[in-house]
Tab-separated table of C-alpha atoms in Angstrom:
chain	number	residue	atom	x	y	z
A	148	MET	CA	-32.493	-12.712	11.979
A	149	LYS	CA	-32.326	-11.656	8.327
A	150	LEU	CA	-29.419	-11.696	5.896
A	151	TYR	CA	-29.238	-9.015	3.230
A	152	ASP	CA	-27.635	-10.996	0.444
A	153	PHE	CA	-26.832	-11.007	-3.258
A	154	ALA	CA	-26.624	-14.611	-4.378
A	155	PRO	CA	-23.952	-14.310	-7.112
A	156	ALA	CA	-21.458	-12.246	-5.052
A	157	PRO	CA	-18.540	-13.839	-3.191
A	158	ASN	CA	-18.791	-12.019	0.156
A	159	PRO	CA	-22.380	-12.945	1.096
A	160	ARG	CA	-21.660	-16.529	0.004
A	161	ARG	CA	-19.064	-16.721	2.787
A	162	VAL	CA	-21.809	-15.975	5.362
A	163	ARG	CA	-24.315	-18.409	3.780
A	164	PHE	CA	-21.644	-21.155	3.830
A	165	PHE	CA	-20.841	-20.330	7.471
A	166	LEU	CA	-24.526	-20.406	8.507
A	167	ALA	CA	-25.053	-23.732	6.705
A	168	GLU	CA	-22.044	-25.259	8.525
A	169	LYS	CA	-23.677	-24.151	11.774
A	170	GLY	CA	-27.036	-25.525	10.668
A	171	VAL	CA	-28.667	-22.135	11.272
A	172	GLU	CA	-31.406	-20.760	9.020
A	173	VAL	CA	-32.186	-17.045	8.739
A	174	ASP	CA	-34.491	-15.003	6.532
A	175	ASN	CA	-32.986	-13.820	3.279
A	176	GLN	CA	-33.470	-10.599	1.363
A	177	GLN	CA	-31.742	-10.127	-1.965
A	178	VAL	CA	-30.168	-6.743	-2.741
A	179	ASP	CA	-29.495	-6.554	-6.480
A	180	LEU	CA	-26.033	-5.013	-6.814
A	181	THR	CA	-26.292	-4.991	-10.624
A	182	LYS	CA	-29.201	-2.532	-10.238
A	183	GLY	CA	-27.370	-0.449	-7.618
A	184	GLU	CA	-29.925	-1.267	-4.902
A	185	GLN	CA	-27.122	-1.073	-2.305
A	186	ARG	CA	-26.900	2.675	-2.990
A	187	SER	CA	-30.599	3.380	-2.332
A	188	GLU	CA	-31.609	5.640	0.563
A	189	ALA	CA	-33.379	2.725	2.247
A	190	PHE	CA	-30.346	0.452	2.133
A	191	ARG	CA	-27.898	3.158	3.238
A	192	ALA	CA	-29.948	3.490	6.423
A	193	ILE	CA	-29.285	-0.221	7.026
A	194	ASN	CA	-25.628	-0.120	6.018
A	195	PRO	CA	-23.819	3.169	5.380
A	196	ALA	CA	-20.946	1.195	3.803
A	197	MET	CA	-23.407	0.248	1.022
A	198	ASP	CA	-22.402	-3.360	0.636
A	199	VAL	CA	-23.701	-6.851	1.351
A	200	PRO	CA	-23.864	-8.999	3.385
A	201	VAL	CA	-25.661	-7.375	6.312
A	202	LEU	CA	-27.098	-9.345	9.233
A	203	GLU	CA	-30.202	-7.747	10.743
A	204	LEU	CA	-30.868	-8.904	14.293
A	205	ASP	CA	-34.377	-9.492	15.618
A	206	ASP	CA	-34.257	-6.166	17.485
A	207	GLY	CA	-33.480	-4.334	14.218
A	208	ARG	CA	-29.793	-3.690	14.889
A	209	CYS	CA	-27.523	-4.475	11.947
A	210	ILE	CA	-24.032	-5.907	11.504
A	211	HIS	CA	-22.228	-5.664	8.179
A	212	GLN	CA	-18.818	-6.953	6.989
A	213	VAL	CA	-18.263	-10.711	6.667
A	214	ASP	CA	-15.791	-11.311	9.483
A	215	ALA	CA	-17.790	-9.226	11.973
A	216	ILE	CA	-20.961	-11.159	11.087
A	217	CYS	CA	-19.273	-14.571	11.289
A	218	ARG	CA	-17.559	-13.781	14.617
A	219	TYR	CA	-20.930	-12.644	15.993
A	220	LEU	CA	-22.580	-15.853	14.761
A	221	GLU	CA	-19.773	-17.924	16.307
A	222	GLU	CA	-20.553	-16.378	19.700
A	223	LEU	CA	-24.277	-16.995	19.254
A	224	TYR	CA	-23.825	-20.569	17.979
A	225	PRO	CA	-20.619	-21.892	19.565
A	226	GLN	CA	-21.305	-25.502	18.523
A	227	ASN	CA	-19.103	-26.736	15.659
A	228	PRO	CA	-16.557	-23.907	16.075
A	229	LEU	CA	-15.231	-22.442	12.818
A	230	TRP	CA	-12.849	-19.809	14.254
A	231	GLY	CA	-10.640	-22.279	16.178
A	232	ARG	CA	-11.081	-24.570	19.190
A	233	ASP	CA	-8.456	-23.018	21.508
A	234	SER	CA	-6.618	-19.707	21.709
A	235	PHE	CA	-3.584	-20.765	19.662
A	236	GLU	CA	-5.714	-22.404	16.970
A	237	ARG	CA	-7.867	-19.262	16.870
A	238	ALA	CA	-4.661	-17.277	16.261
A	239	GLN	CA	-3.759	-19.572	13.355
A	240	VAL	CA	-7.231	-19.188	11.865
A	241	ASN	CA	-6.983	-15.401	12.239
A	242	ILE	CA	-3.561	-15.285	10.547
A	243	HIS	CA	-4.596	-17.397	7.560
A	244	ASN	CA	-8.023	-15.830	7.213
A	245	HIS	CA	-6.376	-12.395	7.085
A	246	GLN	CA	-3.746	-13.460	4.568
A	247	ILE	CA	-6.318	-15.135	2.306
A	248	MET	CA	-8.325	-11.899	2.400
A	249	LEU	CA	-5.279	-9.772	1.506
A	250	ASN	CA	-3.546	-12.068	-0.986
A	251	GLY	CA	-6.541	-13.923	-2.432
A	252	LEU	CA	-9.820	-12.041	-2.161
A	253	MET	CA	-8.295	-8.596	-2.678
A	254	ALA	CA	-6.090	-9.838	-5.530
A	255	VAL	CA	-9.097	-11.155	-7.458
A	256	ALA	CA	-11.012	-7.971	-6.626
A	257	GLU	CA	-8.058	-5.902	-7.901
A	258	ALA	CA	-8.167	-7.768	-11.228
A	259	TYR	CA	-11.970	-7.778	-11.477
A	260	ARG	CA	-12.946	-4.294	-10.340
A	261	ASN	CA	-10.306	-2.625	-12.521
A	262	THR	CA	-11.567	-4.248	-15.739
A	263	THR	CA	-15.332	-4.743	-15.427
A	264	PRO	CA	-17.649	-2.130	-17.004
A	265	MET	CA	-19.987	-2.286	-13.975
A	266	PHE	CA	-17.139	-0.875	-11.832
A	267	VAL	CA	-16.069	2.119	-13.954
A	268	ASP	CA	-14.945	4.714	-11.369
A	269	ARG	CA	-15.750	2.153	-8.627
A	270	ALA	CA	-12.360	0.416	-8.404
A	271	VAL	CA	-12.461	0.526	-4.590
A	272	PRO	CA	-15.580	-0.436	-2.590
A	273	GLY	CA	-17.107	2.175	-0.283
A	274	PRO	CA	-18.540	5.676	-0.540
A	275	HIS	CA	-15.766	7.239	-2.663
A	276	ASN	CA	-15.187	6.881	-6.397
A	277	TYR	CA	-11.803	5.843	-7.777
A	278	ALA	CA	-10.886	5.351	-11.432
A	279	GLN	CA	-10.067	1.922	-12.832
A	280	SER	CA	-6.405	1.225	-13.552
A	281	PRO	CA	-5.297	-1.237	-16.262
A	282	GLU	CA	-1.882	-1.400	-14.540
A	283	LEU	CA	-3.499	-2.442	-11.274
A	284	ALA	CA	-5.684	-5.006	-13.050
A	285	ALA	CA	-2.510	-6.574	-14.479
A	286	ARG	CA	-0.895	-6.646	-11.045
A	287	GLY	CA	-4.033	-8.268	-9.669
A	288	MET	CA	-3.693	-11.087	-12.215
A	289	LEU	CA	-0.072	-11.681	-11.143
A	290	ARG	CA	-1.129	-11.749	-7.507
A	291	VAL	CA	-3.948	-14.208	-8.245
A	292	ALA	CA	-1.467	-16.555	-9.965
A	293	ASN	CA	0.876	-16.343	-6.966
A	294	PHE	CA	-2.025	-16.989	-4.590
A	295	PHE	CA	-2.964	-20.165	-6.462
A	296	SER	CA	0.619	-21.510	-6.447
A	297	ASP	CA	1.158	-20.567	-2.774
A	298	MET	CA	-2.046	-22.376	-1.814
A	299	ASP	CA	-1.046	-25.431	-3.839
A	300	ALA	CA	2.250	-25.573	-1.907
A	301	HIS	CA	0.381	-25.061	1.364
A	302	PHE	CA	-1.986	-27.974	0.732
A	303	ALA	CA	0.922	-30.289	-0.067
A	304	ALA	CA	1.519	-30.304	3.705
A	305	ASN	CA	-1.936	-29.498	5.159
A	306	GLN	CA	-5.340	-31.127	4.821
A	307	TYR	CA	-7.096	-27.799	5.410
A	308	VAL	CA	-5.847	-24.205	5.670
A	309	VAL	CA	-5.082	-24.763	9.373
A	310	GLY	CA	-3.683	-28.296	9.533
A	311	ASP	CA	-6.426	-30.907	9.873
A	312	TYR	CA	-9.023	-28.431	11.194
A	313	PHE	CA	-11.765	-27.114	8.866
A	314	SER	CA	-12.345	-23.402	9.540
A	315	ILE	CA	-13.711	-20.089	8.284
A	316	ALA	CA	-10.393	-19.722	6.430
A	317	ASP	CA	-11.294	-22.707	4.229
A	318	ILE	CA	-14.695	-21.169	3.544
A	319	GLN	CA	-13.066	-17.924	2.468
A	320	ALA	CA	-10.432	-19.690	0.362
A	321	VAL	CA	-12.993	-21.768	-1.576
A	322	VAL	CA	-15.032	-18.648	-2.247
A	323	VAL	CA	-11.875	-16.916	-3.524
A	324	ILE	CA	-11.045	-19.829	-5.868
A	325	ASP	CA	-14.581	-19.658	-7.294
A	326	PHE	CA	-14.456	-15.840	-7.480
A	327	ALA	CA	-11.245	-16.169	-9.548
A	328	LYS	CA	-13.338	-17.758	-12.337
A	329	TRP	CA	-14.737	-14.242	-12.845
A	330	VAL	CA	-11.252	-13.230	-14.065
A	331	LYS	CA	-10.882	-16.557	-15.939
A	332	VAL	CA	-8.374	-18.121	-13.533
A	333	ARG	CA	-8.862	-21.785	-12.654
A	334	ILE	CA	-6.826	-24.394	-10.777
A	335	ALA	CA	-4.095	-25.638	-13.176
A	336	PRO	CA	-3.819	-29.378	-13.899
A	337	GLU	CA	-0.465	-29.544	-12.073
A	338	GLN	CA	-1.876	-27.897	-8.907
A	339	GLN	CA	-3.026	-31.242	-7.577
A	340	HIS	CA	-2.806	-30.376	-3.880
A	341	LEU	CA	-4.988	-27.319	-4.355
A	342	GLN	CA	-7.420	-29.372	-6.443
A	343	ARG	CA	-7.609	-32.132	-3.792
A	344	TRP	CA	-8.427	-29.590	-1.069
A	345	TYR	CA	-10.869	-27.698	-3.320
A	346	ASP	CA	-12.771	-30.886	-4.203
A	347	GLN	CA	-12.888	-31.894	-0.536
A	348	VAL	CA	-14.246	-28.556	0.716
A	349	SER	CA	-16.577	-28.007	-2.248
A	350	ALA	CA	-18.182	-31.389	-1.566
A	351	ARG	CA	-19.409	-30.258	1.856
A	352	PRO	CA	-23.203	-29.808	1.752
A	353	ALA	CA	-22.800	-26.257	3.125
A	354	ALA	CA	-20.778	-25.238	0.059
A	355	LYS	CA	-24.013	-25.223	-1.947
A	356	ALA	CA	-25.603	-22.629	0.324
B	235	MET	CA	6.642	-13.941	25.971
B	236	LYS	CA	8.731	-11.985	23.496
B	237	LEU	CA	7.716	-9.447	20.872
B	238	TYR	CA	9.736	-9.227	17.661
B	239	ASP	CA	9.436	-5.553	16.959
B	240	PHE	CA	10.798	-2.689	14.876
B	241	ALA	CA	10.281	0.501	16.842
B	242	PRO	CA	9.690	2.957	13.962
B	243	ALA	CA	7.161	0.809	12.056
B	244	PRO	CA	3.385	1.303	12.441
B	245	ASN	CA	2.254	-2.327	12.780
B	246	PRO	CA	4.371	-3.356	15.794
B	247	ARG	CA	3.427	-0.073	17.480
B	248	ARG	CA	-0.199	-1.243	17.454
B	249	VAL	CA	0.805	-4.270	19.562
B	250	ARG	CA	3.007	-2.237	21.929
B	251	PHE	CA	0.127	0.238	22.470
B	252	PHE	CA	-2.260	-2.693	23.087
B	253	LEU	CA	0.093	-4.357	25.587
B	254	ALA	CA	0.598	-1.060	27.425
B	255	GLU	CA	-3.183	-0.560	27.714
B	256	LYS	CA	-3.349	-4.024	29.267
B	257	GLY	CA	-0.440	-3.224	31.565
B	258	VAL	CA	1.439	-6.296	30.302
B	259	GLU	CA	5.221	-6.322	29.795
B	260	VAL	CA	6.975	-8.728	27.442
B	261	ASP	CA	10.569	-9.112	26.242
B	262	ASN	CA	11.439	-7.159	23.138
B	263	GLN	CA	13.716	-8.019	20.230
B	264	GLN	CA	14.254	-5.487	17.486
B	265	VAL	CA	14.310	-6.709	13.871
B	266	ASP	CA	15.844	-3.983	11.699
B	267	LEU	CA	13.679	-3.832	8.587
B	268	THR	CA	15.947	-1.215	7.010
B	269	LYS	CA	18.718	-3.853	6.991
B	270	GLY	CA	16.398	-6.585	5.693
B	271	GLU	CA	16.743	-8.651	8.871
B	272	GLN	CA	13.152	-9.896	8.391
B	273	ARG	CA	14.341	-11.779	5.294
B	274	SER	CA	17.123	-13.695	7.091
B	275	GLU	CA	16.955	-17.497	7.303
B	276	ALA	CA	16.716	-17.269	11.095
B	277	PHE	CA	13.736	-14.909	11.026
B	278	ARG	CA	11.914	-16.792	8.269
B	279	ALA	CA	11.918	-19.817	10.581
B	280	ILE	CA	10.058	-17.662	13.135
B	281	ASN	CA	7.724	-16.050	10.636
B	282	PRO	CA	7.506	-17.251	7.025
B	283	ALA	CA	5.524	-14.100	6.175
B	284	MET	CA	8.735	-12.146	6.937
B	285	ASP	CA	7.186	-9.265	8.787
B	286	VAL	CA	6.895	-7.837	12.273
B	287	PRO	CA	5.358	-7.938	14.810
B	288	VAL	CA	5.652	-11.551	15.945
B	289	LEU	CA	4.696	-12.723	19.433
B	290	GLU	CA	6.785	-15.668	20.648
B	291	LEU	CA	5.078	-17.636	23.418
B	292	ASP	CA	7.017	-19.120	26.316
B	293	ASP	CA	6.803	-22.573	24.714
B	294	GLY	CA	8.433	-21.252	21.531
B	295	ARG	CA	5.303	-21.149	19.373
B	296	CYS	CA	4.857	-17.929	17.409
B	297	ILE	CA	1.927	-15.770	16.345
B	298	HIS	CA	2.344	-13.085	13.705
B	299	GLN	CA	-0.063	-10.486	12.257
B	300	VAL	CA	-1.332	-7.681	14.482
B	301	ASP	CA	-4.990	-8.634	14.826
B	302	ALA	CA	-4.190	-12.309	15.541
B	303	ILE	CA	-1.695	-11.244	18.241
B	304	CYS	CA	-4.061	-8.724	19.831
B	305	ARG	CA	-7.005	-11.148	19.856
B	306	TYR	CA	-4.757	-13.762	21.482
B	307	LEU	CA	-3.632	-11.237	24.087
B	308	GLU	CA	-7.255	-10.246	24.757
B	309	GLU	CA	-8.055	-13.884	25.599
B	310	LEU	CA	-5.012	-14.150	27.839
B	311	TYR	CA	-5.627	-10.801	29.565
B	312	PRO	CA	-9.395	-10.222	29.497
B	313	GLN	CA	-9.232	-7.337	31.973
B	314	ASN	CA	-9.768	-3.918	30.382
B	315	PRO	CA	-11.282	-5.349	27.172
B	316	LEU	CA	-10.217	-3.627	23.956
B	317	TRP	CA	-12.179	-5.733	21.429
B	318	GLY	CA	-15.631	-4.904	22.867
B	319	ARG	CA	-17.523	-5.689	26.058
B	320	ASP	CA	-20.450	-7.643	24.589
B	321	SER	CA	-21.148	-9.444	21.336
B	322	PHE	CA	-22.749	-6.497	19.533
B	323	GLU	CA	-20.034	-4.076	20.650
B	324	ARG	CA	-17.423	-6.617	19.520
B	325	ALA	CA	-19.125	-6.623	16.097
B	326	GLN	CA	-18.891	-2.820	15.959
B	327	VAL	CA	-15.206	-2.929	16.886
B	328	ASN	CA	-14.594	-5.591	14.215
B	329	ILE	CA	-16.376	-3.566	11.537
B	330	HIS	CA	-14.509	-0.344	12.262
B	331	ASN	CA	-11.162	-2.018	12.843
B	332	HIS	CA	-11.486	-3.716	9.455
B	333	GLN	CA	-12.525	-0.534	7.663
B	334	ILE	CA	-9.694	1.482	9.228
B	335	MET	CA	-7.286	-1.212	8.044
B	336	LEU	CA	-8.657	-1.148	4.490
B	337	ASN	CA	-9.318	2.580	4.074
B	338	GLY	CA	-6.628	4.008	6.361
B	339	LEU	CA	-3.658	1.729	6.918
B	340	MET	CA	-3.676	0.282	3.404
B	341	ALA	CA	-4.233	3.692	1.831
B	342	VAL	CA	-1.132	5.131	3.530
B	343	ALA	CA	0.795	1.952	2.668
B	344	GLU	CA	-0.323	2.309	-0.963
B	345	ALA	CA	1.053	5.858	-1.075
B	346	TYR	CA	4.227	5.029	0.870
B	347	ARG	CA	5.324	1.685	-0.574
B	348	ASN	CA	4.843	2.872	-4.155
B	349	THR	CA	7.143	5.868	-3.759
B	350	THR	CA	9.859	4.976	-1.221
B	351	PRO	CA	13.252	3.790	-2.559
B	352	MET	CA	13.432	1.106	0.170
B	353	PHE	CA	10.388	-0.581	-1.425
B	354	VAL	CA	11.461	-0.730	-5.063
B	355	ASP	CA	9.861	-3.955	-6.373
B	356	ARG	CA	8.353	-4.457	-2.881
B	357	ALA	CA	5.072	-2.584	-3.380
B	358	VAL	CA	3.117	-5.404	-1.694
B	359	PRO	CA	4.244	-7.042	1.588
B	360	GLY	CA	4.943	-10.773	1.561
B	361	PRO	CA	7.149	-13.248	-0.273
B	362	HIS	CA	6.493	-12.012	-3.843
B	363	ASN	CA	7.952	-8.966	-5.564
B	364	TYR	CA	5.724	-6.409	-7.263
B	365	ALA	CA	6.819	-3.244	-9.042
B	366	GLN	CA	6.030	0.188	-7.663
B	367	SER	CA	3.302	2.146	-9.471
B	368	PRO	CA	3.231	5.959	-9.518
B	369	GLU	CA	-0.460	5.758	-10.492
B	370	LEU	CA	-1.220	3.675	-7.422
B	371	ALA	CA	0.794	6.012	-5.201
B	372	ALA	CA	-1.370	8.900	-6.443
B	373	ARG	CA	-4.532	6.918	-5.727
B	374	GLY	CA	-3.208	6.159	-2.258
B	375	MET	CA	-2.856	9.898	-1.571
B	376	LEU	CA	-6.484	10.487	-2.640
B	377	ARG	CA	-7.628	7.659	-0.378
B	378	VAL	CA	-5.631	9.032	2.579
B	379	ALA	CA	-7.296	12.447	2.123
B	380	ASN	CA	-10.734	10.786	2.053
B	381	PHE	CA	-9.886	8.746	5.150
B	382	PHE	CA	-8.974	11.906	7.081
B	383	SER	CA	-12.182	13.704	6.103
B	384	ASP	CA	-14.344	10.625	6.784
B	385	MET	CA	-12.794	10.264	10.250
B	386	ASP	CA	-13.311	13.953	10.963
B	387	ALA	CA	-17.018	13.540	10.140
B	388	HIS	CA	-17.168	10.382	12.263
B	389	PHE	CA	-15.708	12.090	15.335
B	390	ALA	CA	-18.209	14.930	15.048
B	391	ALA	CA	-20.722	12.416	16.436
B	392	ASN	CA	-18.539	9.937	18.366
B	393	GLN	CA	-16.085	10.328	21.232
B	394	TYR	CA	-14.107	7.288	20.073
B	395	VAL	CA	-14.294	5.106	16.952
B	396	VAL	CA	-17.052	3.030	18.593
B	397	GLY	CA	-19.200	5.575	20.423
B	398	ASP	CA	-17.884	6.301	23.903
B	399	TYR	CA	-15.860	3.068	24.146
B	400	PHE	CA	-12.067	3.145	23.645
B	401	SER	CA	-10.980	0.092	21.612
B	402	ILE	CA	-8.328	-1.530	19.423
B	403	ALA	CA	-9.899	0.435	16.542
B	404	ASP	CA	-8.773	3.711	18.178
B	405	ILE	CA	-5.283	2.297	18.602
B	406	GLN	CA	-5.133	1.388	14.933
B	407	ALA	CA	-6.567	4.726	13.829
B	408	VAL	CA	-4.036	6.774	15.831
B	409	VAL	CA	-1.210	4.696	14.397
B	410	VAL	CA	-2.578	5.328	10.887
B	411	ILE	CA	-2.748	9.092	11.474
B	412	ASP	CA	0.887	9.068	12.631
B	413	PHE	CA	1.902	6.744	9.752
B	414	ALA	CA	0.375	9.281	7.330
B	415	LYS	CA	3.125	11.742	8.345
B	416	TRP	CA	5.448	9.453	6.355
B	417	VAL	CA	3.595	10.598	3.221
B	418	LYS	CA	3.435	14.186	4.563
B	419	VAL	CA	-0.281	14.169	5.391
B	420	ARG	CA	-1.360	15.792	8.646
B	421	ILE	CA	-4.671	16.692	10.235
B	422	ALA	CA	-5.880	19.911	8.586
B	423	PRO	CA	-6.717	22.949	10.773
B	424	GLU	CA	-10.421	22.638	9.887
B	425	GLN	CA	-10.570	18.938	10.896
B	426	GLN	CA	-11.274	19.878	14.499
B	427	HIS	CA	-13.198	16.726	15.431
B	428	LEU	CA	-10.388	14.499	14.215
B	429	GLN	CA	-7.864	16.680	16.053
B	430	ARG	CA	-9.899	16.526	19.303
B	431	TRP	CA	-10.039	12.707	19.162
B	432	TYR	CA	-6.367	12.447	18.123
B	433	ASP	CA	-5.210	14.628	21.028
B	434	GLN	CA	-7.355	12.647	23.455
B	435	VAL	CA	-6.072	9.222	22.366
B	436	SER	CA	-2.452	10.352	21.912
B	437	ALA	CA	-2.431	11.652	25.483
B	438	ARG	CA	-3.010	8.146	26.870
B	439	PRO	CA	0.181	6.911	28.549
B	440	ALA	CA	0.074	3.729	26.412
B	441	ALA	CA	0.381	5.799	23.229
B	442	LYS	CA	4.052	6.366	24.085
B	443	ALA	CA	4.809	2.617	24.094
């Protein structure tokens, strides 16, 4: 298998982290988003949504979109499950993973894509162009601050996102916290529960992937 | 099992449609969102995210958030699979279901929540308040129009969202098309492929659930 990747970007990092937790190695091909390589004819044939990551299977079929890739990999490599160990735990992972996407990842993206010169007229990912909005960037910053304080409260009572079980939701959340540095938001000194969890998850060898 | 539901709202309809496709009946309790019942102390104990739908299991445990509920139900009732029949098809369903959520459901919500008096200061679901934005409402309307034309193009080459396989992604997409009526968007006369698919899926008995 081959992963179409762009090392600095948050979304492909989620898949690299996931693969490293599974102990699975795949080929890697960088797609330089700063040069617009994701919009080339060749790459659009691989992924019409024009984003990374994309997982190319050995038979040439492709899967894009982080959750779809990681659910596929979980089926292929069921050891060390990262999407939950039983049906109710899987539901908890799904709930939190979804909420971290909506309230964390998309909040940082809202702040970042509406202010960064590289994303002029590209405020929303995908094939259509949308103008940047300073108002939306400001709302994104508010939402990022709320996400950080909500997570701090959550980790006062939970070792990981889902109780004492490390999951894909932790992977996503750590990537979001690091992505927030791009809009100059960091864990505040008083957010000790969030910091404790962040240090714990960031220390996993797979976090360096 | 019991479903906490609000009949007019799009998200719980997705679960009712799903259950009806499975031929599974559950108890139903209405939570009147127009009266703010989802913000009551009693309901917050059931679902701290303060939204519907919520599936209460027979042992009292609760699952909220549409995808988490429908994935749980798929495990419990694997007959007539709606999330894909093999791992690659499941990946396709996941990709499209996610994109329809981002580009369809959230686009209509962007247009609706930023204009409707009931959502003053509630432009984003969840525990935090955010002001409405006329600029964002206008962007939402552009995104809804693009979603309709993208889906029309998609159905020129596909019977259902994922080829010739009816899935949860079709359920979500039909609910989005109906939700768009709330912002006065309807399938245009020239969008014949979208109309063909919409008529086909809406005619399923489960669509009335």
